[in-house]
Amino acid sequence: MKKYILYILFLAFVISFASCRKKTENKLVGKWELAWLEKNENPEIKKIWTITDGSAIIETNTGDDGSITEEKGYYFVEKNGFDVFYINIYELFNKTSLTYNGKYRIIELNDEILAIQQVFDTHGNYAFRRLEFTRIE
């Protein structure tokens, strides 16, 4: 009987971790506008990330001249511990060769704000880029 109780408790524990990660993924889905925190080399560019539930990130850049460019990358969510979540971004490049690829800790995520802090980039170097977004859809 103890064996069955332990099995049920273990199963409940595993399900609770999986559901927390899925809730975080669901909160990420939507359109997010980048709030520039550092000097912007192109202040006329409006940058929007569309995060899909199919693990894609579409970056749309709109210039003040009406020009629009789109780049597509991918992501997956990783959980470390009870409440530490990371978003891993890969294959997201833009025309200026600026890359957003790497591992980011999710600092804040709610219905209005997404704040992420890069902790590791894809070249094996530690980087500390911070990105903050406001939800637009």
Short mmCIF file of C-alpha atoms in Angstrom, two decimals:
data_model
loop_
_atom_site.label_atom_id
_atom_site.label_comp_id
_atom_site.label_asym_id
_atom_site.label_seq_id
_atom_site.Cartn_x
_atom_site.Cartn_y
_atom_site.Cartn_z
CA MET A 1 0.00 0.00 0.00
CA LYS A 2 2.86 2.40 0.83
CA LYS A 3 4.32 1.71 -2.58
CA TYR A 4 1.13 2.85 -4.30
CA ILE A 5 0.87 5.99 -2.20
CA LEU A 6 4.49 6.90 -2.98
CA TYR A 7 3.85 6.25 -6.67
CA ILE A 8 0.78 8.51 -6.66
CA LEU A 9 2.67 11.28 -4.82
CA PHE A 10 5.56 11.04 -7.27
CA LEU A 11 3.19 11.20 -10.23
CA ALA A 12 1.42 14.25 -8.79
CA PHE A 13 4.80 15.94 -8.25
CA VAL A 14 5.86 15.33 -11.87
CA ILE A 15 2.54 16.57 -13.24
CA SER A 16 2.72 19.76 -11.18
CA PHE A 17 6.16 20.61 -12.61
CA ALA A 18 5.02 19.96 -16.18
CA SER A 19 1.91 22.10 -15.76
CA CYS A 20 3.93 25.04 -14.37
CA ARG A 21 6.17 25.05 -17.44
CA LYS A 22 3.15 24.89 -19.75
CA LYS A 23 1.53 27.84 -17.94
CA THR A 24 4.69 29.88 -18.51
CA GLU A 25 4.74 28.92 -22.19
CA ASN A 26 1.09 29.94 -22.53
CA LYS A 27 1.79 33.34 -20.94
CA LEU A 28 4.60 33.94 -23.45
CA VAL A 29 2.34 33.48 -26.46
CA GLY A 30 1.32 36.79 -28.01
CA LYS A 31 2.73 40.00 -29.49
CA TRP A 32 5.35 41.91 -27.52
CA GLU A 33 6.84 45.32 -28.33
CA LEU A 34 10.45 45.89 -27.31
CA ALA A 35 11.04 48.80 -24.93
CA TRP A 36 14.53 50.12 -25.67
CA LEU A 37 16.62 50.08 -22.48
CA GLU A 38 19.94 50.94 -24.04
CA LYS A 39 21.09 53.31 -26.73
CA ASN A 40 19.22 52.35 -29.87
CA GLU A 41 21.32 52.60 -33.01
CA ASN A 42 18.13 52.86 -35.06
CA PRO A 43 15.61 54.74 -32.92
CA GLU A 44 13.12 54.86 -35.76
CA ILE A 45 12.73 51.06 -35.75
CA LYS A 46 9.79 49.54 -33.91
CA LYS A 47 10.58 45.95 -32.94
CA ILE A 48 7.78 43.45 -32.23
CA TRP A 49 8.18 39.81 -31.28
CA THR A 50 5.30 37.47 -32.01
CA ILE A 51 5.73 34.38 -29.87
CA THR A 52 3.63 31.43 -31.05
CA ASP A 53 2.53 28.35 -29.19
CA GLY A 54 4.33 26.31 -31.83
CA SER A 55 7.79 27.35 -30.56
CA ALA A 56 8.38 30.10 -33.14
CA ILE A 57 9.39 33.72 -32.61
CA ILE A 58 8.73 36.14 -35.45
CA GLU A 59 10.54 39.46 -35.15
CA THR A 60 8.90 42.28 -37.11
CA ASN A 61 10.88 45.49 -37.59
CA THR A 62 8.95 48.52 -38.81
CA GLY A 63 10.87 51.63 -39.84
CA ASP A 64 9.45 55.13 -39.74
CA ASP A 65 9.64 55.08 -43.54
CA GLY A 66 7.08 52.24 -43.57
CA SER A 67 9.56 49.50 -44.41
CA ILE A 68 8.90 46.16 -42.75
CA THR A 69 11.28 43.23 -42.30
CA GLU A 70 10.60 39.92 -40.62
CA GLU A 71 12.91 37.34 -39.15
CA LYS A 72 11.96 33.97 -37.73
CA GLY A 73 13.57 32.03 -34.91
CA TYR A 74 12.62 29.37 -32.42
CA TYR A 75 12.42 28.94 -28.66
CA PHE A 76 11.80 26.46 -25.90
CA VAL A 77 11.10 26.99 -22.21
CA GLU A 78 13.23 25.37 -19.53
CA LYS A 79 12.53 25.14 -15.82
CA ASN A 80 15.23 25.07 -13.16
CA GLY A 81 14.05 24.66 -9.60
CA PHE A 82 10.63 25.64 -8.37
CA ASP A 83 10.16 29.07 -9.91
CA VAL A 84 13.13 29.80 -12.19
CA PHE A 85 12.23 29.71 -15.88
CA TYR A 86 14.43 30.23 -18.92
CA ILE A 87 13.61 30.84 -22.56
CA ASN A 88 16.17 29.47 -24.99
CA ILE A 89 16.18 31.30 -28.33
CA TYR A 90 17.92 30.01 -31.45
CA GLU A 91 18.13 30.89 -35.15
CA LEU A 92 16.84 34.44 -34.59
CA PHE A 93 19.08 36.82 -36.55
CA ASN A 94 18.33 40.13 -38.17
CA LYS A 95 19.78 42.04 -41.09
CA THR A 96 22.24 43.98 -38.91
CA SER A 97 23.73 40.64 -37.77
CA LEU A 98 22.49 41.34 -34.26
CA THR A 99 21.57 38.02 -32.76
CA TYR A 100 19.17 37.32 -29.95
CA ASN A 101 20.22 33.68 -29.74
CA GLY A 102 20.98 32.38 -26.28
CA LYS A 103 19.53 31.48 -22.93
CA TYR A 104 17.50 34.11 -21.06
CA ARG A 105 16.15 33.98 -17.54
CA ILE A 106 12.54 35.10 -17.37
CA ILE A 107 12.67 37.90 -14.79
CA GLU A 108 9.06 39.03 -15.06
CA LEU A 109 6.12 37.65 -17.01
CA ASN A 110 2.52 38.74 -16.62
CA ASP A 111 -0.34 39.96 -18.79
CA GLU A 112 1.45 43.24 -19.59
CA ILE A 113 5.22 42.81 -19.19
CA LEU A 114 7.91 40.37 -20.30
CA ALA A 115 11.42 40.99 -18.94
CA ILE A 116 14.25 38.60 -19.79
CA GLN A 117 17.96 38.65 -18.89
CA GLN A 118 20.46 36.84 -21.09
CA VAL A 119 22.65 34.49 -19.08
CA PHE A 120 24.35 32.53 -21.86
CA ASP A 121 24.77 33.10 -25.58
CA THR A 122 25.19 30.52 -28.33
CA HIS A 123 28.92 31.17 -28.70
CA GLY A 124 29.73 29.88 -25.22
CA ASN A 125 30.20 33.35 -23.75
CA TYR A 126 28.24 34.84 -20.92
CA ALA A 127 26.28 37.88 -21.92
CA PHE A 128 24.05 40.08 -19.84
CA ARG A 129 21.66 41.68 -22.30
CA ARG A 130 18.31 42.60 -20.74
CA LEU A 131 15.20 42.91 -22.88
CA GLU A 132 11.86 44.27 -21.73
CA PHE A 133 8.64 44.07 -23.69
CA THR A 134 5.08 45.28 -23.29
CA ARG A 135 2.23 43.12 -24.55
CA ILE A 136 0.33 44.61 -27.46
CA GLU A 137 -1.98 41.64 -28.19
#
